[in-house]
Amino acid sequence: MAAETAGPKPGTAAWWLAREDEPARQRRRRSLTLEAILDASMTLLDTGGAAALTMRNLAEALGCTQASLYRHVRNREELVTLLVDRALDVASSAPPEDADWAGKAAWSARLFREHLLRHPGVASLLRGTERLGPNSLAGVQYSLELFIGAGLGPRLASAASSALATFVIGSVHFNLGLDVSDSEESRHRRLLYRSRDASALPLLVEHADVLSEVGSDDVFEAGLTALLTGFRVLIEREGGTRD
Amino acid sequence: MAAETAGPKPGTAAWWLAREDEPARQRRRRSLTLEAILDASMTLLDTGGAAALTMRNLAEALGCTQASLYRHVRNREELVTLLVDRALDVASSAPPEDADWAGKAAWSARLFREHLLRHPGVASLLRGTERLGPNSLAGVQYSLELFIGAGLGPRLASAASSALATFVIGSVHFNLGLDVSDSEESRHRRLLYRSRDASALPLLVEHADVLSEVGSDDVFEAGLTALLTGFRVLIEREGGTRD
DNA sequence: TCGTTATGCGAACGCCGTTAGCTTAGACTA
DNA sequence: TAGTCTAAGCTAACGGCGTTCGCATAACGA
């Protein structure tokens, strides 16, 4: 079919980052596809972590040379952008319909976080790049929908949804920082805790046992519910006083 | 004086990360000091951003060779840890005494964020490293103090303070992602926004003008007040029902 | 059938962090 | 004061990274 070779379809990753200078022609002539590259990248990420995603490793996994990769991807950064966005298609699964806006927001936030934690490599890629791909935009649209539907004006709704996203991504980063290389890292951390004399940080020493029990799940839940109840209060107040 | 040459003093950065295997002897013999290295690193960061902080640049700025740096610092990572912690001495400036706990928390959070934004290089270093130096620990201690004083149990107080820190750091990262390389980056972002047809993301298109006006300051303030009012509600509820 | 051109490859460039091995200056001991 | 020891500097290099240049080639449009 002619439509088969008419270039990347709207909605696909290739379509989004299509080079502007390049007319929409067919691009694959032989074996190496952008999709194949992304697949191999995801495999590398899931098995070896973010550090394993090098162009050399990628080329070796695909059985090609590094230079060939650059026929399909401008940069490593573009590759990362595409990867992150591909991994962010979580928004497609809809939250339960019977929940109110806060319930839906919490559901989505938890889902998003769990998804990121399940693919730690992708999550650590979120550190470098802040670009917005199509799926990210869909997520923004969705949470905007929620907050506007709840009664916030578009301006406040946008701020609220960005704040929520900021917190979710931030706590994933927080998680990753804790889990990386347990053996050496936590040893060092414990060393720091102990080497300080008790007089300077009394609370830390006094509740050291409790503090070490507080995991990132607790932090996430505490922050999430606090944020949402905060927004709820804001909505009630704004709805009442028309501020 | 003998006390003058008795190694790094307690409280200094050198003292914190002193090698365990190495007995506390005097370490500096000639010119190149750890403090000088940290100073030069901060200059590099403030002028050229995080990317400029390479061991080569650092050595050149100090007029020594790269290898010499490793006599004072184990890794680049240790250097980063020390730098971040040095930049985190904001906690030493106390918030206004007449404010309540939420006011103090908000004050500190704003101060912390502004400080990080003033030194963007340091902030982007926060991405890679999650180690806790002495100043970071002091900050944790302080916010713990606030939340416990407000009426939260140590467990919840710890979660709340971590959540707050997560949000603050997260929003700084958010900021940096937006501001980096305006020329090319924002052009690309605008391209992404426009190339999507209006039918798929109606809200984004409808409120595009308002959305573009919502800056990271708004996002930060919205999230901060939401978090704090959320915690306030939690405290009232917990204080009432002893949950 | 024959150019055009997208797509692969080999080889290299310049950057990065890091290390091994030497020299030397300064502090300690006798 | 003379001698020793060692921290602190240097030279040179290693391996890995992302990226690019130039060439070969296979598929498509005419």
PDB file of N, CA and C (backbone and C1' of nucleotides) in Angstrom, chain B residues 27-29 31-32 64-65 67-68 71-72, chain D residues 5-15:
ATOM      1  N   ARG B  27      46.877  17.325  56.799  1.00  0.00           N
ATOM      2  CA  ARG B  27      46.747  16.849  55.436  1.00  0.00           C
ATOM      3  C   ARG B  27      47.291  17.854  54.431  1.00  0.00           C
ATOM      4  N   ARG B  28      47.205  19.121  54.742  1.00  0.00           N
ATOM      5  CA  ARG B  28      47.676  20.080  53.750  1.00  0.00           C
ATOM      6  C   ARG B  28      49.153  20.388  54.014  1.00  0.00           C
ATOM      7  N   ARG B  29      49.905  20.255  52.965  1.00  0.00           N
ATOM      8  CA  ARG B  29      51.323  20.532  53.128  1.00  0.00           C
ATOM      9  C   ARG B  29      51.673  21.810  52.390  1.00  0.00           C
ATOM     10  N   SER B  31      50.070  24.387  48.926  1.00  0.00           N
ATOM     11  CA  SER B  31      49.115  25.450  48.607  1.00  0.00           C
ATOM     12  C   SER B  31      47.687  24.949  48.416  1.00  0.00           C
ATOM     13  N   LEU B  32      47.508  23.879  47.686  1.00  0.00           N
ATOM     14  CA  LEU B  32      46.179  23.468  47.255  1.00  0.00           C
ATOM     15  C   LEU B  32      45.330  22.955  48.424  1.00  0.00           C
ATOM     16  N   CYS B  64      46.572  23.843  38.619  1.00  0.00           N
ATOM     17  CA  CYS B  64      47.230  22.576  38.954  1.00  0.00           C
ATOM     18  C   CYS B  64      46.784  21.527  37.950  1.00  0.00           C
ATOM     19  N   THR B  65      47.180  20.297  38.138  1.00  0.00           N
ATOM     20  CA  THR B  65      46.767  19.227  37.241  1.00  0.00           C
ATOM     21  C   THR B  65      45.575  18.489  37.826  1.00  0.00           C
ATOM     22  N   ALA B  67      45.236  15.400  38.366  1.00  0.00           N
ATOM     23  CA  ALA B  67      45.599  14.367  39.332  1.00  0.00           C
ATOM     24  C   ALA B  67      45.754  14.934  40.734  1.00  0.00           C
ATOM     25  N   SER B  68      46.179  16.188  40.796  1.00  0.00           N
ATOM     26  CA  SER B  68      46.367  16.789  42.119  1.00  0.00           C
ATOM     27  C   SER B  68      45.057  16.893  42.876  1.00  0.00           C
ATOM     28  N   ARG B  71      44.098  14.227  45.306  1.00  0.00           N
ATOM     29  CA  ARG B  71      44.742  14.139  46.621  1.00  0.00           C
ATOM     30  C   ARG B  71      43.825  14.697  47.701  1.00  0.00           C
ATOM     31  N   HIS B  72      42.858  15.497  47.295  1.00  0.00           N
ATOM     32  CA  HIS B  72      41.985  16.161  48.266  1.00  0.00           C
ATOM     33  C   HIS B  72      40.558  15.652  48.210  1.00  0.00           C
TER      34      HIS B  72
ATOM     35  P    DC D   5      62.869   5.934  56.682  1.00  0.00           P
ATOM     36  O5'  DC D   5      61.384   6.546  56.777  1.00  0.00           O
ATOM     37  C5'  DC D   5      61.059   7.350  57.899  1.00  0.00           C
ATOM     38  C4'  DC D   5      59.830   8.169  57.589  1.00  0.00           C
ATOM     39  C3'  DC D   5      58.892   7.537  56.565  1.00  0.00           C
ATOM     40  O3'  DC D   5      57.563   7.772  56.990  1.00  0.00           O
ATOM     41  C1'  DC D   5      59.523   9.688  55.834  1.00  0.00           C
ATOM     42  P    DT D   6      56.372   6.794  56.534  1.00  0.00           P
ATOM     43  O5'  DT D   6      55.323   7.801  55.897  1.00  0.00           O
ATOM     44  C5'  DT D   6      55.036   9.029  56.570  1.00  0.00           C
ATOM     45  C4'  DT D   6      54.633  10.105  55.583  1.00  0.00           C
ATOM     46  C3'  DT D   6      53.741   9.621  54.430  1.00  0.00           C
ATOM     47  O3'  DT D   6      52.730  10.574  54.238  1.00  0.00           O
ATOM     48  C1'  DT D   6      55.489  10.876  53.596  1.00  0.00           C
ATOM     49  P    DA D   7      51.162  10.140  54.208  1.00  0.00           P
ATOM     50  O5'  DA D   7      50.409  11.532  54.004  1.00  0.00           O
ATOM     51  C5'  DA D   7      50.740  12.614  54.872  1.00  0.00           C
ATOM     52  C4'  DA D   7      50.933  13.901  54.086  1.00  0.00           C
ATOM     53  C3'  DA D   7      49.832  14.214  53.081  1.00  0.00           C
ATOM     54  O3'  DA D   7      49.625  15.623  53.071  1.00  0.00           O
ATOM     55  C1'  DA D   7      51.888  14.052  51.945  1.00  0.00           C
ATOM     56  P    DA D   8      48.454  16.287  52.264  1.00  0.00           P
ATOM     57  O5'  DA D   8      49.175  16.766  50.926  1.00  0.00           O
ATOM     58  C5'  DA D   8      50.207  17.737  51.011  1.00  0.00           C
ATOM     59  C4'  DA D   8      50.762  18.018  49.636  1.00  0.00           C
ATOM     60  C3'  DA D   8      49.702  18.178  48.547  1.00  0.00           C
ATOM     61  O3'  DA D   8      50.069  19.259  47.715  1.00  0.00           O
ATOM     62  C1'  DA D   8      51.250  16.570  47.887  1.00  0.00           C
ATOM     63  P    DG D   9      48.962  19.992  46.877  1.00  0.00           P
ATOM     64  O5'  DG D   9      49.443  19.767  45.374  1.00  0.00           O
ATOM     65  C5'  DG D   9      50.400  20.633  44.820  1.00  0.00           C
ATOM     66  C4'  DG D   9      51.398  19.874  43.973  1.00  0.00           C
ATOM     67  C3'  DG D   9      50.967  19.530  42.555  1.00  0.00           C
ATOM     68  O3'  DG D   9      51.172  20.633  41.683  1.00  0.00           O
ATOM     69  C1'  DG D   9      52.319  17.822  43.535  1.00  0.00           C
ATOM     70  P    DC D  10      50.624  20.555  40.208  1.00  0.00           P
ATOM     71  O5'  DC D  10      51.583  19.514  39.467  1.00  0.00           O
ATOM     72  C5'  DC D  10      52.949  19.840  39.261  1.00  0.00           C
ATOM     73  C4'  DC D  10      53.642  18.697  38.547  1.00  0.00           C
ATOM     74  C3'  DC D  10      53.041  18.393  37.189  1.00  0.00           C
ATOM     75  O3'  DC D  10      53.959  18.695  36.164  1.00  0.00           O
ATOM     76  C1'  DC D  10      53.309  16.395  38.486  1.00  0.00           C
ATOM     77  P    DT D  11      53.481  18.702  34.631  1.00  0.00           P
ATOM     78  O5'  DT D  11      53.808  17.241  34.089  1.00  0.00           O
ATOM     79  C5'  DT D  11      55.108  16.702  34.285  1.00  0.00           C
ATOM     80  C4'  DT D  11      55.178  15.303  33.691  1.00  0.00           C
ATOM     81  C3'  DT D  11      54.526  15.160  32.324  1.00  0.00           C
ATOM     82  O3'  DT D  11      55.390  14.418  31.471  1.00  0.00           O
ATOM     83  C1'  DT D  11      53.561  13.605  33.818  1.00  0.00           C
ATOM     84  P    DA D  12      55.024  14.284  29.889  1.00  0.00           P
ATOM     85  O5'  DA D  12      54.225  12.903  29.822  1.00  0.00           O
ATOM     86  C5'  DA D  12      54.716  11.779  30.545  1.00  0.00           C
ATOM     87  C4'  DA D  12      53.666  10.683  30.562  1.00  0.00           C
ATOM     88  C3'  DA D  12      52.881  10.528  29.257  1.00  0.00           C
ATOM     89  O3'  DA D  12      53.128   9.251  28.711  1.00  0.00           O
ATOM     90  C1'  DA D  12      51.444  10.458  31.156  1.00  0.00           C
ATOM     91  P    DA D  13      52.587   8.903  27.219  1.00  0.00           P
ATOM     92  O5'  DA D  13      51.328   7.968  27.528  1.00  0.00           O
ATOM     93  C5'  DA D  13      51.509   6.924  28.467  1.00  0.00           C
ATOM     94  C4'  DA D  13      50.208   6.588  29.142  1.00  0.00           C
ATOM     95  C3'  DA D  13      49.081   6.151  28.212  1.00  0.00           C
ATOM     96  O3'  DA D  13      49.073   4.744  28.102  1.00  0.00           O
ATOM     97  C1'  DA D  13      48.325   7.451  30.095  1.00  0.00           C
ATOM     98  P    DC D  14      48.138   4.034  27.068  1.00  0.00           P
ATOM     99  O5'  DC D  14      46.873   3.578  27.922  1.00  0.00           O
ATOM    100  C5'  DC D  14      47.047   3.039  29.245  1.00  0.00           C
ATOM    101  C4'  DC D  14      45.685   2.838  29.863  1.00  0.00           C
ATOM    102  C3'  DC D  14      44.641   2.396  28.847  1.00  0.00           C
ATOM    103  O3'  DC D  14      43.998   1.216  29.272  1.00  0.00           O
ATOM    104  C1'  DC D  14      43.884   4.319  30.033  1.00  0.00           C
ATOM    105  P    DG D  15      43.327   0.335  28.108  1.00  0.00           P
ATOM    106  O5'  DG D  15      41.787   0.638  28.391  1.00  0.00           O
ATOM    107  C5'  DG D  15      41.264   0.485  29.703  1.00  0.00           C
ATOM    108  C4'  DG D  15      39.958   1.232  29.818  1.00  0.00           C
ATOM    109  C3'  DG D  15      38.953   0.930  28.692  1.00  0.00           C
ATOM    110  O3'  DG D  15      37.708   0.623  29.272  1.00  0.00           O
ATOM    111  C1'  DG D  15      39.254   3.258  28.917  1.00  0.00           C
TER     112       DG D  15
END
